[in-house]
Short mmCIF file of C-alpha atoms and ligand atoms in Angstrom, two decimals:
data_model
loop_
_atom_site.label_atom_id
_atom_site.label_comp_id
_atom_site.label_asym_id
_atom_site.label_seq_id
_atom_site.Cartn_x
_atom_site.Cartn_y
_atom_site.Cartn_z
CA UNK A 211 134.99 -55.45 234.05
CA UNK A 212 137.44 -55.18 231.11
CA UNK A 213 139.04 -51.73 230.91
CA UNK A 214 138.29 -48.65 228.81
CA UNK A 215 140.89 -46.43 227.15
CA UNK A 216 142.29 -43.47 229.04
CA UNK A 217 141.92 -41.41 225.85
CA UNK A 218 138.21 -41.30 226.67
CA UNK A 219 139.11 -38.98 229.54
CA UNK A 220 139.59 -36.31 226.88
CA UNK A 221 136.19 -36.88 225.32
CA UNK A 222 132.55 -36.34 226.09
CA UNK A 223 129.75 -37.02 223.64
CA UNK A 224 128.86 -33.82 221.74
CA UNK A 225 126.59 -31.78 224.04
CA UNK A 226 124.26 -30.63 221.28
CA UNK A 227 123.66 -34.25 220.21
CA UNK A 228 123.07 -35.23 223.83
CA UNK A 229 120.54 -32.45 224.25
CA UNK A 230 118.84 -33.53 221.05
CA UNK A 231 118.55 -37.11 222.36
CA UNK A 232 117.02 -35.71 225.57
CA UNK A 233 114.59 -33.66 223.49
CA UNK A 234 113.62 -36.73 221.45
CA UNK A 235 113.02 -38.68 224.68
CA UNK A 236 110.89 -35.85 226.15
CA UNK A 237 108.93 -35.66 222.89
CA UNK A 238 108.40 -39.42 223.03
CA UNK A 239 106.92 -38.92 226.50
CA UNK A 240 104.38 -36.55 224.94
CA UNK A 241 106.05 -33.19 225.69
CA UNK A 242 105.80 -30.55 223.00
CA UNK A 243 109.45 -29.50 222.99
CA UNK A 244 110.61 -27.07 220.32
CA UNK A 245 114.25 -27.77 219.49
CA UNK A 246 116.33 -24.65 218.79
CA UNK A 247 119.48 -26.66 219.30
CA UNK A 248 119.94 -28.42 215.99
CA UNK A 249 122.91 -27.63 213.76
CA UNK A 250 121.00 -27.88 210.51
CA UNK A 251 118.20 -26.26 208.55
CA UNK A 252 114.77 -27.74 207.87
CA UNK A 253 115.34 -27.53 204.10
CA UNK A 254 115.37 -30.68 201.97
CA UNK A 255 118.35 -31.74 199.90
CA UNK A 256 117.87 -30.48 196.33
CA UNK A 257 115.93 -32.92 194.19
CA UNK A 258 118.73 -33.05 191.58
CA UNK A 259 121.24 -34.24 194.21
CA UNK A 260 118.75 -36.81 195.48
CA UNK A 261 118.20 -38.08 191.95
CA UNK A 262 121.93 -38.27 191.34
CA UNK A 263 122.20 -40.61 194.32
CA UNK A 264 119.33 -42.77 193.07
CA UNK A 265 120.92 -42.96 189.63
CA UNK A 266 124.25 -43.89 191.22
CA UNK A 267 122.63 -46.79 193.06
CA UNK A 268 120.92 -48.02 189.90
CA UNK A 269 124.18 -47.73 187.95
CA UNK A 270 125.91 -49.99 190.47
CA UNK A 271 127.98 -47.23 192.09
CA UNK A 272 127.72 -49.12 195.36
CA UNK A 273 131.28 -50.38 195.77
CA UNK A 274 134.32 -49.03 197.66
CA UNK A 275 135.61 -45.78 196.20
CA UNK A 276 139.23 -44.56 196.05
CA UNK A 277 140.49 -43.50 199.49
CA UNK A 278 140.36 -39.73 198.91
CA UNK A 279 137.09 -39.87 196.99
CA UNK A 280 136.05 -40.53 193.41
CA UNK A 281 137.93 -38.55 190.79
CA UNK A 282 134.71 -36.81 189.68
CA UNK A 283 134.12 -35.45 193.18
CA UNK A 284 137.70 -34.30 193.68
CA UNK A 285 137.46 -32.57 190.31
CA UNK A 286 134.12 -30.98 191.25
CA UNK A 287 135.64 -29.70 194.51
CA UNK A 288 138.55 -28.10 192.62
CA UNK A 289 136.18 -26.47 190.15
CA UNK A 290 133.94 -25.18 192.94
CA UNK A 291 136.92 -23.70 194.79
CA UNK A 292 138.09 -21.98 191.61
CA UNK A 293 134.66 -20.75 190.56
CA UNK A 294 133.33 -19.56 193.93
CA UNK A 295 136.45 -18.81 195.96
CA UNK A 296 139.05 -17.88 193.35
CA UNK A 297 141.58 -20.44 194.63
CA UNK A 298 143.43 -22.94 192.42
CA UNK A 299 143.78 -26.52 193.57
CA UNK A 300 144.44 -29.77 191.70
CA UNK A 301 142.93 -33.14 192.44
CA UNK A 302 145.93 -34.14 194.61
CA UNK A 303 145.21 -31.12 196.81
CA UNK A 304 141.77 -32.30 197.88
CA UNK A 305 140.23 -35.07 199.95
CA UNK A 306 136.58 -36.05 200.36
CA UNK A 307 135.70 -37.31 203.83
CA UNK A 308 132.77 -38.39 205.95
CA UNK A 309 131.67 -34.86 206.83
CA UNK A 310 133.74 -31.80 207.59
CA UNK A 311 134.18 -33.37 211.00
CA UNK A 312 136.35 -36.13 209.58
CA UNK A 313 138.42 -33.67 207.56
CA UNK A 314 139.28 -31.92 210.84
CA UNK A 315 140.04 -35.21 212.58
CA UNK A 316 142.28 -36.40 209.72
CA UNK A 317 144.23 -33.15 209.70
CA UNK A 318 144.81 -32.94 213.45
CA UNK A 319 145.64 -36.64 213.73
CA UNK A 320 148.15 -36.25 210.90
CA UNK A 321 149.94 -33.24 212.39
CA UNK A 322 149.70 -33.08 216.18
CA UNK A 323 152.16 -34.61 218.59
CA UNK A 324 151.50 -34.90 222.32
CA UNK A 325 151.26 -31.43 223.88
CA UNK A 326 151.11 -29.48 220.63
CA UNK A 327 148.90 -26.45 220.86
CA UNK A 328 145.96 -25.45 218.69
CA UNK A 329 144.52 -21.95 218.86
CA UNK A 330 140.75 -21.98 219.02
CA UNK A 331 138.74 -18.76 219.06
CA UNK A 332 136.04 -18.63 221.72
CA UNK A 333 133.14 -18.88 221.48
CA UNK A 334 133.95 -21.94 219.37
CA UNK A 335 132.15 -24.79 217.68
CA UNK A 336 132.10 -27.41 220.42
CA UNK A 337 133.51 -29.99 218.03
CA UNK A 338 137.03 -28.53 218.07
CA UNK A 339 138.42 -28.86 221.62
CA UNK A 340 137.73 -32.54 222.18
CA UNK A 341 139.04 -33.68 218.81
CA UNK A 342 142.20 -31.67 219.48
CA UNK A 343 142.61 -33.46 222.83
CA UNK A 344 141.90 -36.86 221.30
CA UNK A 345 144.72 -36.22 218.83
CA UNK A 346 147.09 -35.43 221.73
CA UNK A 347 146.88 -31.65 221.36
CA UNK A 348 146.02 -28.88 223.77
CA UNK A 349 143.36 -26.34 222.79
CA UNK A 350 144.42 -22.77 223.56
CA UNK A 351 141.35 -20.58 223.76
CA UNK A 352 141.48 -17.00 222.61
CA UNK A 353 138.39 -15.08 223.58
CA UNK A 354 136.56 -12.79 221.22
CA UNK A 355 133.88 -10.45 222.50
CA UNK A 356 130.38 -9.43 221.66
CA UNK A 357 131.54 -5.81 221.56
CA UNK A 358 133.97 -6.73 218.74
CA UNK A 359 131.23 -8.70 216.99
CA UNK A 360 133.27 -11.82 217.84
CA UNK A 361 136.04 -10.85 215.44
CA UNK A 362 139.54 -11.72 216.59
CA UNK A 363 141.88 -8.95 217.74
CA UNK A 364 145.41 -9.36 216.31
CA UNK A 365 147.04 -8.63 219.68
CA UNK A 366 145.13 -11.48 221.33
CA UNK A 367 146.27 -13.84 218.59
CA UNK A 368 149.91 -12.80 218.93
CA UNK A 369 149.79 -13.29 222.70
CA UNK A 370 148.48 -16.84 222.33
CA UNK A 371 151.23 -18.09 219.99
CA UNK A 372 154.04 -20.18 221.53
CA UNK A 373 156.71 -22.52 220.20
CA UNK A 374 154.20 -25.36 220.63
CA UNK A 375 151.55 -23.75 218.43
CA UNK A 376 150.79 -26.00 215.44
CA UNK A 377 147.43 -24.73 214.23
CA UNK A 378 145.03 -21.88 214.48
CA UNK A 379 141.42 -22.54 213.56
CA UNK A 380 139.26 -19.86 212.01
CA UNK A 381 135.55 -20.46 211.47
CA UNK A 382 133.59 -17.93 209.43
CA UNK A 383 130.62 -17.68 209.26
CA UNK A 384 130.82 -18.85 212.83
CA UNK A 385 129.01 -21.47 214.78
CA UNK A 386 127.82 -20.37 217.40
CA UNK A 387 127.88 -16.58 216.85
CA UNK A 388 127.12 -16.13 213.15
CA UNK A 389 130.07 -13.71 212.91
CA UNK A 390 131.52 -13.30 209.43
CA UNK A 391 135.11 -12.21 208.78
CA UNK A 392 135.37 -9.54 206.10
CA UNK A 393 138.36 -8.84 203.88
CA UNK A 394 140.06 -6.48 206.34
CA UNK A 395 139.56 -8.91 209.24
CA UNK A 396 141.21 -11.70 207.26
CA UNK A 397 144.05 -9.42 206.22
CA UNK A 398 144.87 -8.71 209.85
CA UNK A 399 144.84 -12.44 210.66
CA UNK A 400 147.15 -13.01 207.68
CA UNK A 401 149.50 -10.24 208.85
CA UNK A 402 150.01 -12.10 212.12
CA UNK A 403 150.31 -15.70 210.90
CA UNK A 404 152.67 -14.65 208.12
CA UNK A 405 155.24 -14.02 210.87
CA UNK A 406 155.02 -17.61 212.13
CA UNK A 407 155.91 -19.92 209.24
CA UNK A 408 155.51 -23.16 211.24
CA UNK A 409 151.83 -22.72 211.99
CA UNK A 410 149.09 -24.38 209.94
CA UNK A 411 145.84 -22.45 209.51
CA UNK A 412 142.53 -24.24 209.29
CA UNK A 413 139.69 -22.21 207.79
CA UNK A 414 136.38 -23.87 208.48
CA UNK A 415 134.21 -22.47 205.70
CA UNK A 416 131.32 -24.86 206.13
CA UNK A 417 128.70 -22.08 206.47
CA UNK A 418 130.03 -20.05 203.53
CA UNK A 419 126.70 -20.07 201.69
CA UNK A 420 124.73 -18.73 204.64
CA UNK A 421 125.46 -15.00 204.60
CA UNK A 422 123.04 -12.08 204.72
CA UNK A 423 122.71 -8.33 204.23
CA UNK A 424 125.01 -8.23 201.19
CA UNK A 425 127.92 -9.64 203.21
CA UNK A 426 130.34 -11.37 200.83
CA UNK A 427 132.02 -14.55 201.98
CA UNK A 428 135.80 -14.60 201.50
CA UNK A 429 138.26 -17.30 202.45
CA UNK A 430 141.75 -16.67 203.79
CA UNK A 431 143.50 -18.59 200.99
CA UNK A 432 142.06 -16.12 198.50
CA UNK A 433 142.98 -13.08 200.58
CA UNK A 434 146.52 -14.29 201.35
CA UNK A 435 147.69 -16.55 198.49
CA UNK A 436 151.21 -16.53 199.97
CA UNK A 437 149.84 -18.54 202.92
CA UNK A 438 147.99 -21.05 200.77
CA UNK A 439 150.52 -23.85 201.39
CA UNK A 440 149.85 -23.62 205.12
CA UNK A 441 146.08 -23.33 204.89
CA UNK A 442 143.66 -26.22 205.09
CA UNK A 443 140.23 -25.28 203.80
CA UNK A 444 137.54 -27.34 205.52
CA UNK A 445 134.22 -27.33 203.76
CA UNK A 446 131.45 -29.67 202.74
CA UNK A 447 127.90 -30.18 201.64
CA UNK A 448 126.28 -30.45 205.07
CA UNK A 449 125.17 -26.95 205.90
CA UNK A 450 124.77 -24.82 202.78
CA UNK A 451 123.35 -27.61 200.60
CA UNK A 452 121.05 -29.11 203.27
CA UNK A 453 122.93 -32.40 203.10
CA UNK A 454 123.91 -33.06 206.73
CA UNK A 455 122.87 -36.71 206.60
CA UNK A 456 124.82 -37.50 203.44
CA UNK A 457 128.09 -37.03 205.35
CA UNK A 458 130.23 -35.40 202.68
CA UNK A 459 132.92 -32.94 203.69
CA UNK A 460 136.13 -32.00 201.94
CA UNK A 461 139.52 -30.52 202.61
CA UNK A 462 141.85 -28.57 200.32
CA UNK A 463 145.51 -28.00 201.17
CA UNK A 464 149.01 -28.67 200.00
CA UNK A 465 149.42 -32.17 198.58
CA UNK A 466 151.79 -33.29 201.36
CA UNK A 467 149.21 -32.64 204.05
CA UNK A 468 146.44 -34.21 201.99
CA UNK A 469 148.55 -37.37 201.49
CA UNK A 470 148.92 -37.76 205.23
CA UNK A 471 145.23 -37.09 205.80
CA UNK A 472 144.49 -39.86 203.29
CA UNK A 473 146.71 -42.20 205.33
CA UNK A 474 144.70 -41.45 208.46
CA UNK A 475 141.42 -41.82 206.60
CA UNK A 476 142.58 -45.17 205.21
CA UNK A 477 142.71 -46.51 208.77
CA UNK A 478 139.42 -45.06 209.92
CA UNK A 479 136.65 -45.07 207.32
CA UNK A 480 138.24 -45.52 203.88
CA UNK A 481 136.36 -43.22 201.51
CA UNK A 482 133.02 -41.63 202.36
CA UNK A 483 129.87 -43.30 201.03
CA UNK A 484 130.14 -43.78 197.26
CA UNK A 485 126.45 -43.00 196.79
CA UNK A 486 126.70 -39.76 198.75
CA UNK A 487 129.74 -38.77 196.72
CA UNK A 488 127.69 -38.88 193.51
CA UNK A 489 125.04 -36.67 195.13
CA UNK A 490 127.84 -34.27 196.13
CA UNK A 491 129.25 -34.21 192.57
CA UNK A 492 125.84 -33.03 191.37
CA UNK A 493 125.45 -30.52 194.22
CA UNK A 494 128.83 -28.92 193.57
CA UNK A 495 128.80 -29.02 189.77
CA UNK A 496 125.27 -27.59 189.55
CA UNK A 497 125.79 -25.19 192.48
CA UNK A 498 122.81 -26.50 194.43
CA UNK A 499 123.60 -24.47 197.55
CA UNK A 500 120.76 -22.48 199.14
CA UNK A 501 119.04 -20.24 196.60
CA UNK A 502 117.98 -16.62 197.18
CA UNK A 503 114.55 -17.66 198.38
CA UNK A 504 116.01 -19.95 201.06
CA UNK A 505 118.47 -17.29 202.18
CA UNK A 506 115.63 -14.74 202.38
CA UNK A 507 113.61 -17.15 204.50
CA UNK A 508 116.54 -17.73 206.88
CA UNK A 509 117.11 -13.99 207.07
CA UNK A 510 113.44 -13.41 207.94
CA UNK A 511 113.72 -16.03 210.69
CA UNK A 512 116.89 -14.43 212.00
CA UNK A 513 115.17 -11.04 212.12
CA UNK A 514 112.14 -12.52 213.87
CA UNK A 515 114.27 -14.07 216.64
CA UNK A 516 116.47 -10.99 217.04
CA UNK A 517 113.48 -8.71 217.40
CA UNK A 518 111.46 -11.01 219.69
CA UNK A 519 114.38 -11.78 222.01
CA UNK A 520 115.55 -8.17 222.15
CA UNK A 521 112.06 -7.34 223.45
CA UNK A 522 112.72 -9.54 226.48
CA UNK A 523 113.82 -7.95 229.71
CA UNK A 524 117.07 -9.73 230.61
CA UNK A 525 118.11 -10.84 227.11
CA UNK A 526 119.88 -9.08 224.27
CA UNK A 527 121.40 -10.13 220.97
CA UNK A 528 123.11 -8.77 217.90
CA UNK A 529 122.02 -9.38 214.33
CA UNK A 530 124.57 -11.88 213.01
CA UNK A 531 125.67 -11.68 209.39
CA UNK A 532 125.84 -15.41 208.72
CA UNK A 533 125.20 -19.06 209.62
CA UNK A 534 121.84 -19.91 211.23
CA UNK A 535 122.66 -19.20 214.86
CA UNK A 536 122.12 -16.33 217.29
CA UNK A 537 124.25 -16.01 220.39
CA UNK A 538 122.01 -14.42 223.01
CA UNK A 539 123.42 -12.50 225.97
CA UNK A 540 121.58 -13.51 229.15
CA UNK A 541 123.74 -11.77 231.76
CA UNK A 542 120.79 -9.66 232.95
CA UNK A 543 118.77 -12.80 233.65
CA UNK A 544 121.31 -14.28 236.05
CA UNK A 545 120.55 -14.03 239.75
CA UNK A 546 116.80 -14.04 239.07
CA UNK A 547 114.50 -16.59 240.65
CA UNK A 548 112.29 -19.07 238.80
CA UNK A 549 108.66 -19.62 239.93
CA UNK A 550 109.77 -22.86 241.65
CA UNK A 551 112.23 -20.88 243.78
CA UNK A 552 115.40 -21.98 241.98
CA UNK A 553 117.98 -19.25 241.38
CA UNK A 554 119.26 -18.94 237.82
CA UNK A 555 123.00 -18.87 238.46
CA UNK A 556 124.36 -19.60 234.99
CA UNK A 557 123.46 -19.87 231.31
CA UNK A 558 123.22 -23.62 231.86
CA UNK A 559 120.58 -23.07 234.59
CA UNK A 560 118.64 -20.75 232.29
CA UNK A 561 118.70 -23.31 229.45
CA UNK A 562 117.51 -26.03 231.83
CA UNK A 563 114.70 -23.71 232.97
CA UNK A 564 113.70 -23.04 229.35
CA UNK A 565 113.67 -26.77 228.62
CA UNK A 566 111.70 -27.80 231.68
CA UNK A 567 109.29 -24.88 232.00
CA UNK A 568 109.00 -23.44 228.49
CA UNK A 569 109.67 -26.67 226.58
CA UNK A 570 112.23 -24.95 224.36
CA UNK A 571 115.69 -26.45 223.88
CA UNK A 572 118.63 -24.07 223.41
CA UNK A 573 122.33 -24.65 224.00
CA UNK A 574 124.16 -22.91 226.88
CA UNK A 575 127.10 -20.67 226.03
CA UNK A 576 129.24 -22.68 228.45
CA UNK A 577 129.31 -25.42 225.79
CA UNK A 578 130.98 -22.94 223.42
CA UNK A 579 133.46 -21.38 225.80
CA UNK A 580 131.82 -18.00 226.43
CA UNK A 581 129.22 -17.32 229.12
CA UNK A 582 126.65 -16.10 229.97
CA UNK A 583 125.00 -16.68 226.61
CA UNK A 584 122.83 -19.24 224.90
CA UNK A 585 122.73 -20.28 221.28
CA UNK A 586 119.55 -20.31 219.26
CA UNK A 587 119.55 -22.30 216.04
CA UNK A 588 116.83 -20.86 213.83
CA UNK A 589 116.88 -23.47 211.07
CA UNK A 590 113.37 -24.67 211.97
CA UNK A 591 109.93 -23.79 210.58
CA UNK A 592 108.87 -20.18 211.12
CA UNK A 593 105.68 -20.97 213.06
CA UNK A 594 107.57 -23.15 215.56
CA UNK A 595 110.30 -20.56 215.81
CA UNK A 596 107.78 -17.84 216.66
CA UNK A 597 106.07 -20.07 219.22
CA UNK A 598 109.47 -20.84 220.79
CA UNK A 599 110.25 -17.13 221.12
CA UNK A 600 106.82 -16.48 222.68
CA UNK A 601 107.56 -19.23 225.22
CA UNK A 602 111.00 -17.78 226.00
CA UNK A 603 109.40 -14.35 226.43
CA UNK A 604 106.85 -15.79 228.89
CA UNK A 605 109.48 -17.81 230.77
CA UNK A 606 111.69 -14.75 231.19
CA UNK A 607 108.73 -12.63 232.28
CA UNK A 608 108.04 -15.21 235.01
CA UNK A 609 111.53 -14.78 236.49
CA UNK A 610 111.64 -12.58 239.58
CA UNK A 611 114.40 -10.47 241.06
CA UNK A 612 115.91 -12.09 244.14
C1 LIG B 44 131.69 -25.04 212.45
C2 LIG B 44 131.44 -26.43 212.02
N1 LIG B 44 132.41 -27.10 211.39
C3 LIG B 44 132.25 -28.36 210.98
C4 LIG B 44 131.06 -29.04 211.21
C5 LIG B 44 130.95 -30.46 210.75
O1 LIG B 44 129.98 -30.65 209.79
P1 LIG B 44 129.79 -32.02 209.02
O2 LIG B 44 130.64 -33.05 209.66
O3 LIG B 44 128.32 -32.33 209.12
O4 LIG B 44 130.20 -31.75 207.60
C6 LIG B 44 130.01 -28.40 211.89
C7 LIG B 44 128.77 -29.10 212.21
O5 LIG B 44 128.00 -28.73 213.08
C8 LIG B 44 130.21 -27.05 212.29
O6 LIG B 44 129.23 -26.37 212.92
#
């Protein structure tokens, strides 16, 4: 057989997408699986953004666009960043890409040499480590803890920095924990990175619009303007505008980095979809991110899951301040025995048990670099969410001590 590339050794298909395919297959076979593993909400894209796309098609906006995105979108990104985040960027400082995922790929591909290190805070979004490896880098994991509400400790960051460190990645609100960095937390990160002028900082702000309980989202570039030239803001329309399928992400950074990211993009996808870009222009210019009603609904779902799972013997979770995920501690469930006699040895075993016996799909903490936990995504309809929690409660009640 003709060969495959060795670079594939560094890659596995995203585990959440794999699980979702498995769920779809089980559903096709007639099983009533409730998926709590999807990285998106059940909300529809705002009608005004949808109409903007339709109008773009009818106006013939169906051709290739400039590499870094249409001028109108780059302008809309700059205005959004100024209006909502208090940071000044010009059009040459921004790039529109095919999802936030491609912004990250462009940046790492444009900056990493073989063996360069990238600091990733665990638990992490599973998308980071593999893309770092694909770009020749080495992910260096720095653990955060539930006790610290998954906020990085400065000392741990300092200890992880070496001469090979090229990037640190900060994701707030966080996937998978929902942790949100406040002003003081960002100031302590800034105090450390300020001492290392050769390190880039990537702030993945993609969940910025999903914050609760009066928590205010702040981005590092606003808190530490002196670091702005070394910061790449990663953001996009996917999560907070319910536009995951449109595939529009954007990056903002110094123009030198953006130029190199454009070079990478020119060899991979060219610009993102022209039609989607027009929808994104509308979404950003008219601020079509989740409204108060949608945030209240997500908050009610969060509270439902937190209270129902905290009632379960063997599970516990905190009330996260952002994103639409809950990271559930399942340490007390390990070592127990399922009705079929199998011992639950790990979070992965527990998730398999939930899938097979309770027909609920959740992601194991091992996929995010911190065990024993599992991640619940609560972006689905409230009735299904409640039913899923009832099933988890029953499944856990059926576990026996060894
Ligand atoms: C933390 C984080 N960053 C980036 C992305 C990429 O989003 P997209 O490529 O859909 O814009 C995701 C998607 O799950 C994410 O959770």
